[in-house]
CSV table of C-alpha atoms in Angstrom, one decimal:
chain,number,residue,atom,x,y,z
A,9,UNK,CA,0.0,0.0,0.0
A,10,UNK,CA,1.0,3.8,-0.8
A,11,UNK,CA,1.3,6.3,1.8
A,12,UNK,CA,2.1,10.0,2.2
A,13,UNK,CA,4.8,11.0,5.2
A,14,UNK,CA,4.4,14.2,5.0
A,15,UNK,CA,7.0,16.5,7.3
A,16,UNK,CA,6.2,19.5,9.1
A,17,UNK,CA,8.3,21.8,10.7
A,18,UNK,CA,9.2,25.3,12.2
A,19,UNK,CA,10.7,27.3,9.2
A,20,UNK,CA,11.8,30.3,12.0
A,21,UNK,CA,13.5,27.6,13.6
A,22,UNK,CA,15.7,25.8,10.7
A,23,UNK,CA,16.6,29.4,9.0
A,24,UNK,CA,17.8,30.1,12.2
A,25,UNK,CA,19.7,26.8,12.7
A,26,UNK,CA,23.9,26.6,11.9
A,27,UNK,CA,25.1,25.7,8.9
A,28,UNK,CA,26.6,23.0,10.9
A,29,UNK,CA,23.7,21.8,11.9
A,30,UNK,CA,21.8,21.9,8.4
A,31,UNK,CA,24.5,19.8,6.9
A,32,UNK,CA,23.9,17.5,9.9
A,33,UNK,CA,20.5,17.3,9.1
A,34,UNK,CA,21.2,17.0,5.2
A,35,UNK,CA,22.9,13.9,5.7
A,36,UNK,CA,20.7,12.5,8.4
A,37,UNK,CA,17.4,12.6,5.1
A,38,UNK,CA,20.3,11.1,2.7
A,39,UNK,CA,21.5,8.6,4.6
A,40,UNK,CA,17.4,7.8,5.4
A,41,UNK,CA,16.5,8.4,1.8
A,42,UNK,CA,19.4,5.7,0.6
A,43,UNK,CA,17.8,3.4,3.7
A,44,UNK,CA,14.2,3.6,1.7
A,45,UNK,CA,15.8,3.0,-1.7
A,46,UNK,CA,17.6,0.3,-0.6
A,47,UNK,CA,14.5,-1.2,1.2
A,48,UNK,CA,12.1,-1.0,-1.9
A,49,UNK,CA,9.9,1.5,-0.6
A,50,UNK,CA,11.0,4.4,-1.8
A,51,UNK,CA,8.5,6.0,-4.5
A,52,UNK,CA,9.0,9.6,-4.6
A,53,UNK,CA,10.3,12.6,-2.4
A,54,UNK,CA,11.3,16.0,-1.8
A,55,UNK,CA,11.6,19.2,0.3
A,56,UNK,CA,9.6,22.0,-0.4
A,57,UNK,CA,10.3,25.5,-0.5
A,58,UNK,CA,9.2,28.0,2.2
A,59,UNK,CA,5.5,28.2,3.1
A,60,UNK,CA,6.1,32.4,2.1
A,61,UNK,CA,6.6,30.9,-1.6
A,62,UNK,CA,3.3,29.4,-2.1
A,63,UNK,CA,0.3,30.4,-3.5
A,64,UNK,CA,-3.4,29.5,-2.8
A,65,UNK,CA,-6.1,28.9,-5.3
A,66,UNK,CA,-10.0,28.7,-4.4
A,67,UNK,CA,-12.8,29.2,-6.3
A,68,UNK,CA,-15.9,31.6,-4.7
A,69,UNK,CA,-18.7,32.7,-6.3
A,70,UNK,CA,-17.8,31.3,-9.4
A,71,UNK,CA,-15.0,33.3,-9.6
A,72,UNK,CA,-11.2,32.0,-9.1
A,73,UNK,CA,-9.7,33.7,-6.4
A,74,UNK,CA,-5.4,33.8,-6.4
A,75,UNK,CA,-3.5,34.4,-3.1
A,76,UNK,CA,0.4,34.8,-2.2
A,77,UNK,CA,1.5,32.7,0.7
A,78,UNK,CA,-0.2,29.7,2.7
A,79,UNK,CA,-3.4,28.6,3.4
A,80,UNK,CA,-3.0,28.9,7.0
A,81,UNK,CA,-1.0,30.2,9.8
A,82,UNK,CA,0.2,27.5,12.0
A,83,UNK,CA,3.6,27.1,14.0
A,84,UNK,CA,4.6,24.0,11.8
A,85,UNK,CA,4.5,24.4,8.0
A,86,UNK,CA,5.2,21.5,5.4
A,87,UNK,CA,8.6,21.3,4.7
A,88,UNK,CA,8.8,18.0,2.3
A,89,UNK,CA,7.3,14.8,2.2
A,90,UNK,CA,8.1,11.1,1.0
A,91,UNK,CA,5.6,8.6,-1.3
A,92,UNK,CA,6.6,5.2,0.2
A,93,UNK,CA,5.5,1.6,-0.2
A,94,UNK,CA,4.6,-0.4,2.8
A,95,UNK,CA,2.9,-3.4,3.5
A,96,UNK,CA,0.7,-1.7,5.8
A,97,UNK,CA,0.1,1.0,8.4
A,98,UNK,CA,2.5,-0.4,11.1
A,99,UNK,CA,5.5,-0.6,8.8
A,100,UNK,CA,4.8,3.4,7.8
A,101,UNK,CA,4.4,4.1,10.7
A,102,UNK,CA,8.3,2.7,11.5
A,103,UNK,CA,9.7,4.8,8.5
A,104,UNK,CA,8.3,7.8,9.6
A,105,UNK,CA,9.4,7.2,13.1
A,106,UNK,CA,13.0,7.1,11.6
A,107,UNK,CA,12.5,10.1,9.3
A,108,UNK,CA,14.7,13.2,10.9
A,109,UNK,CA,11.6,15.4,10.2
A,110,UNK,CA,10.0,13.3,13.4
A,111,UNK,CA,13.5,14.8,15.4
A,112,UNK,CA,12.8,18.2,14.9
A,113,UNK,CA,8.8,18.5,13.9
A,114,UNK,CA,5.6,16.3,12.9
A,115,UNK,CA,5.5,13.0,11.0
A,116,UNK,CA,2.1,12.6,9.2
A,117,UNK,CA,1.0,9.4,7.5
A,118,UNK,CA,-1.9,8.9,5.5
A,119,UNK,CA,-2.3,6.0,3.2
A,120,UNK,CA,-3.5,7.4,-0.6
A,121,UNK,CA,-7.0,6.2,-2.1
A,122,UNK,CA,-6.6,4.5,-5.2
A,123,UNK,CA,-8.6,6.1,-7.8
């Protein structure tokens, strides 16, 4: 089965980290990346770019409505995620309980619908 880990994090708190530190962290998600790959459950992955960066798109009153920045204010703001293969909820659960993201934020897992 597919699921989404999806990492959150405080963006005030990592551009305010040391370099030393991000390179720390840098190889901590290659070193857990390679440990998917090597596994057979890596699918897909990637960091995002700041939550300032994105735009939001709703429709109201029939009428598309475009907006700089995030949906919502919240002290943790999606930083990346991973697509992964698992045989079920328990064994997602473990790789996002190894993921750094679950060091210094919030690991959430959600299985994908197929459609």
């Amino acid at each position: 089965m597919k699921y989404m880990l999806m990492i959150y994090g405080n963006e005030a708190a990592m551009a305010a980290a040391r370099q030393a530190d991000m390179q720390q962290l840098l190889g901590a998600y290659s070193a857990y990346t390679e440990a998917l790959k090597k596994a057979g459950a890596f699918i897909a992955g990637d960091a995002l770019e700041r939550s300032a960066t994105a735009t939001t798109v709703r429709i109201a009153n029939g009428k598309s409505q475009v907006l700089n920045g995030p949906y919502a204010e919240t002290k943790e703001q999606l930083a990346g995620y991973y697509l992964i293969d698992a045989p079920d909820l328990d064994a997602a659960l473990a790789w996002a309980a190894r993921c750094p993201g679950a060091s210094h934020g919030v690991m959430e897992v959600r299985p994908l619908r197929a459609m």
